[in-house]
Short mmCIF file of C-alpha atoms in Angstrom, two decimals:
data_model
loop_
_atom_site.label_atom_id
_atom_site.label_comp_id
_atom_site.label_asym_id
_atom_site.label_seq_id
_atom_site.Cartn_x
_atom_site.Cartn_y
_atom_site.Cartn_z
CA GLU E 7 117.27 51.37 -67.13
CA ASP E 8 118.59 49.55 -70.18
CA GLN E 9 119.29 45.86 -69.52
CA VAL E 10 120.68 42.94 -71.49
CA THR E 11 120.58 39.29 -70.46
CA GLN E 12 122.01 36.28 -72.25
CA SER E 13 121.23 32.60 -72.05
CA PRO E 14 122.46 30.05 -71.52
CA GLU E 15 125.44 31.07 -69.42
CA ALA E 16 127.45 28.19 -70.90
CA LEU E 17 126.79 25.71 -73.71
CA ARG E 18 128.63 22.56 -74.73
CA LEU E 19 128.02 21.16 -78.19
CA GLN E 20 129.40 18.28 -80.18
CA GLU E 21 130.97 19.23 -83.49
CA GLY E 22 128.16 19.50 -86.05
CA GLU E 23 125.41 19.92 -83.43
CA SER E 24 123.52 23.13 -84.29
CA SER E 25 122.08 25.39 -81.58
CA SER E 26 121.09 28.97 -80.72
CA LEU E 27 122.20 31.56 -78.18
CA ASN E 28 119.71 34.08 -76.82
CA CYS E 29 120.07 37.78 -76.03
CA SER E 30 117.09 39.49 -74.39
CA TYR E 31 117.02 43.24 -73.97
CA THR E 32 114.99 45.98 -72.33
CA VAL E 33 115.81 49.39 -73.77
CA SER E 34 113.94 52.54 -74.60
CA GLY E 35 114.48 53.13 -78.29
CA LEU E 36 116.84 50.48 -79.69
CA ARG E 37 119.26 51.97 -82.19
CA GLY E 38 121.45 48.94 -82.73
CA LEU E 39 122.14 45.44 -81.39
CA PHE E 40 125.69 44.12 -81.70
CA TRP E 41 127.17 40.63 -81.44
CA TYR E 42 130.81 40.07 -80.53
CA ARG E 43 133.03 37.03 -80.19
CA GLN E 44 135.67 36.97 -77.44
CA ASP E 45 138.50 34.44 -77.25
CA PRO E 46 140.30 33.86 -73.93
CA GLY E 47 142.82 36.59 -73.14
CA LYS E 48 141.71 38.78 -76.06
CA GLY E 49 139.44 41.73 -76.70
CA PRO E 50 135.94 41.32 -78.15
CA GLU E 51 135.81 40.96 -81.94
CA PHE E 52 132.86 42.44 -83.81
CA LEU E 53 130.53 40.02 -85.64
CA PHE E 54 127.18 41.65 -86.55
CA THR E 55 125.02 44.73 -86.18
CA LEU E 56 121.21 44.48 -86.35
CA TYR E 57 119.05 47.60 -86.47
CA SER E 58 115.40 46.60 -86.77
CA ALA E 59 113.05 43.72 -85.97
CA GLY E 60 113.04 41.09 -88.70
CA GLU E 61 116.59 41.79 -89.79
CA GLU E 62 119.02 38.88 -90.28
CA LYS E 63 122.77 38.78 -90.89
CA GLU E 64 124.95 35.76 -91.76
CA LYS E 65 128.65 35.00 -91.62
CA GLU E 66 129.95 31.50 -92.29
CA ARG E 67 128.23 29.20 -89.73
CA LEU E 68 126.66 32.08 -87.78
CA LYS E 69 123.32 33.79 -88.34
CA ALA E 70 121.96 36.58 -86.16
CA THR E 71 118.27 37.51 -86.01
CA LEU E 72 116.39 40.27 -84.21
CA THR E 73 112.88 40.69 -82.79
CA LYS E 74 111.46 43.53 -80.71
CA LYS E 75 112.58 41.92 -77.46
CA GLU E 76 115.43 39.56 -78.27
CA SER E 77 118.12 38.44 -80.65
CA PHE E 78 119.32 34.96 -81.48
CA LEU E 79 122.71 33.84 -82.67
CA HIS E 80 122.22 30.58 -84.56
CA ILE E 81 125.26 28.35 -84.99
CA THR E 82 124.94 25.76 -87.75
CA ALA E 83 127.18 22.69 -87.75
CA PRO E 84 129.72 24.26 -85.36
CA LYS E 85 133.40 23.40 -85.37
CA PRO E 86 135.84 23.43 -82.41
CA GLU E 87 137.23 26.77 -83.63
CA ASP E 88 133.82 28.33 -82.92
CA SER E 89 134.50 27.85 -79.19
CA ALA E 90 134.51 31.31 -77.56
CA THR E 91 132.40 33.61 -75.43
CA TYR E 92 129.70 35.40 -77.42
CA LEU E 93 128.67 38.84 -76.20
CA CYS E 94 125.57 40.82 -77.05
CA ALA E 95 125.32 44.62 -76.66
CA VAL E 96 122.68 47.26 -77.33
CA GLN E 97 122.91 50.93 -78.14
CA ALA E 98 119.90 52.98 -77.12
CA LYS E 99 120.04 56.77 -76.72
CA GLY E 100 123.44 58.37 -76.87
CA GLN E 101 126.62 56.68 -77.99
CA ASN E 102 127.10 54.17 -75.18
CA PHE E 103 126.65 50.40 -75.31
CA VAL E 104 125.16 48.11 -72.65
CA PHE E 105 126.62 44.61 -72.71
CA GLY E 106 125.17 41.30 -71.58
CA PRO E 107 127.24 38.88 -69.49
CA GLY E 108 127.96 36.57 -72.43
CA THR E 109 127.49 32.90 -73.34
CA ARG E 110 130.52 30.64 -73.12
CA LEU E 111 130.39 28.16 -76.01
CA SER E 112 132.47 24.99 -76.14
CA VAL E 113 132.41 22.81 -79.26
CA LEU E 114 133.87 19.36 -78.72
CA PRO E 115 135.48 17.40 -81.57
CA ASN L 1 146.25 50.19 -89.32
CA ALA L 2 147.13 48.96 -85.84
CA GLY L 3 143.54 49.55 -84.68
CA VAL L 4 143.23 49.99 -80.91
CA THR L 5 146.38 49.40 -78.87
CA GLN L 6 146.72 49.14 -75.09
CA THR L 7 149.70 49.06 -72.77
CA PRO L 8 150.71 47.40 -70.57
CA LYS L 9 149.25 43.93 -71.14
CA PHE L 10 149.72 42.89 -67.51
CA GLN L 11 150.25 44.94 -64.35
CA VAL L 12 150.48 44.19 -60.64
CA LEU L 13 149.99 47.05 -58.18
CA LYS L 14 150.01 47.36 -54.42
CA THR L 15 147.04 48.95 -52.68
CA GLY L 16 147.36 52.73 -52.77
CA GLN L 17 149.64 52.92 -55.78
CA SER L 18 148.62 54.91 -58.85
CA MET L 19 149.13 54.15 -62.51
CA THR L 20 147.98 55.00 -66.01
CA LEU L 21 146.66 52.53 -68.55
CA GLN L 22 147.42 53.69 -72.07
CA CYS L 23 145.06 53.45 -75.03
CA ALA L 24 145.58 54.68 -78.59
CA GLN L 25 143.70 54.27 -81.88
CA ASP L 26 144.71 55.13 -85.43
CA MET L 27 141.26 55.04 -87.09
CA ASN L 28 140.42 58.72 -86.44
CA HIS L 29 137.44 57.67 -84.31
CA GLU L 30 135.80 60.40 -82.26
CA TYR L 31 134.26 58.10 -79.65
CA MET L 32 136.48 56.21 -77.20
CA SER L 33 135.59 54.28 -74.08
CA TRP L 34 137.00 52.28 -71.19
CA TYR L 35 135.39 49.12 -69.81
CA ARG L 36 136.22 46.70 -67.07
CA GLN L 37 135.35 43.03 -67.39
CA ASP L 38 134.75 40.87 -64.34
CA PRO L 39 133.61 37.23 -64.27
CA GLY L 40 129.84 36.90 -64.66
CA MET L 41 129.30 40.67 -64.95
CA GLY L 42 130.03 41.44 -68.56
CA LEU L 43 131.67 44.63 -69.74
CA ARG L 44 130.89 47.69 -67.63
CA LEU L 45 131.51 51.21 -68.89
CA ILE L 46 133.92 53.28 -66.77
CA HIS L 47 134.38 56.51 -68.75
CA TYR L 48 133.88 57.61 -72.31
CA SER L 49 134.75 60.48 -74.63
CA VAL L 50 132.91 61.77 -77.70
CA GLY L 51 135.83 63.85 -78.89
CA ALA L 52 139.05 65.58 -77.89
CA GLY L 53 138.53 67.66 -74.76
CA ILE L 54 135.20 65.96 -73.89
CA THR L 55 134.86 63.17 -71.32
CA ASP L 56 132.02 61.80 -69.23
CA GLN L 57 131.31 59.13 -66.63
CA GLY L 58 129.93 55.71 -67.35
CA GLU L 59 128.40 53.14 -65.03
CA VAL L 60 131.38 52.57 -62.69
CA PRO L 61 133.59 55.71 -62.69
CA ASN L 62 134.68 55.86 -59.02
CA GLY L 63 138.44 55.59 -58.52
CA TYR L 64 139.27 56.35 -62.15
CA ASN L 65 140.12 59.50 -64.10
CA VAL L 66 140.40 60.09 -67.83
CA SER L 67 141.47 62.86 -70.17
CA ARG L 68 141.32 63.27 -73.95
CA SER L 69 143.83 65.80 -75.23
CA THR L 70 144.07 64.27 -78.73
CA THR L 71 141.76 62.23 -80.97
CA GLU L 72 144.17 59.28 -80.84
CA ASP L 73 144.83 58.83 -77.11
CA PHE L 74 142.55 58.12 -74.16
CA PRO L 75 144.50 57.18 -70.99
CA LEU L 76 142.82 55.80 -67.87
CA ARG L 77 144.30 56.75 -64.50
CA LEU L 78 143.87 54.79 -61.29
CA LEU L 79 144.31 57.33 -58.51
CA SER L 80 144.84 55.03 -55.51
CA ALA L 81 144.53 51.36 -56.44
CA ALA L 82 142.25 49.09 -54.42
CA PRO L 83 141.82 45.29 -54.57
CA SER L 84 138.30 45.88 -55.95
CA GLN L 85 139.94 47.29 -59.08
CA THR L 86 141.48 43.93 -59.93
CA SER L 87 139.99 43.28 -63.36
CA VAL L 88 140.63 43.17 -67.07
CA TYR L 89 140.39 46.59 -68.70
CA PHE L 90 139.43 47.16 -72.31
CA CYS L 91 139.61 50.31 -74.38
CA ALA L 92 137.38 50.69 -77.43
CA SER L 93 136.68 53.21 -80.15
CA LYS L 94 134.08 53.82 -82.82
CA ASP L 95 132.97 56.27 -85.45
CA ARG L 96 130.53 58.82 -84.14
CA GLY L 97 128.89 59.63 -87.46
CA SER L 98 125.19 59.79 -88.17
CA GLY L 99 124.79 56.00 -88.21
CA TYR L 100 125.09 53.49 -85.41
CA TYR L 101 128.48 51.91 -85.53
CA GLU L 102 130.26 49.00 -83.89
CA GLN L 103 133.03 49.52 -81.37
CA TYR L 104 136.53 48.13 -81.95
CA PHE L 105 138.33 46.82 -78.89
CA GLY L 106 141.94 46.69 -77.83
CA PRO L 107 143.62 43.52 -76.50
CA GLY L 108 143.09 44.45 -72.84
CA THR L 109 145.17 45.07 -69.72
CA ARG L 110 144.98 42.50 -66.91
CA LEU L 111 145.42 44.36 -63.61
CA THR L 112 145.94 42.77 -60.22
CA VAL L 113 145.89 44.88 -57.05
CA THR L 114 147.32 43.20 -53.96
#
């Protein structure tokens, strides 16, 4: 059975304090790993897709990396507007995604 | 493009009532899906469709029906609402081409069953 876990469950950072979020997965035949951002009361917003181990993607203060067992979302010098829940999902066989429970990030000014 | 739209945004039902959550997309995506999101459990797949006339069950399908008569619309029906169906429901769509594509989500419907 495909599984995705995320850690930590919640993270509080001071503005400018860099950190990383973890997404660990167990799937048979990874076809894609996806990162989303979700603000309260809204739908998830797509951030990155990673397809193979060693791949990296960057967008502003965010960088996503992928290994054979996990992905990291690195946040460099975060700002309060980066506060959100970050979701990780995998696509294995077929078209369906399996989502992790998310990491709730708070960045304090 | 409006993307993925959902109505209503909020709904309160009594146990045993039925209703339909509406979902539409204007991106000509073949794949559409419904998820429910509960605290601490992430997004769980209810039903999905890979094209008009084709639907299938996801992880938590009991108590829900879907149909896909057009590419654009994918309504979710609650047959007889139960308090356990209190949740936030999201519809999503994506391209089903030869690559592996991201899903685009609607704004969600917050449902309370009393």
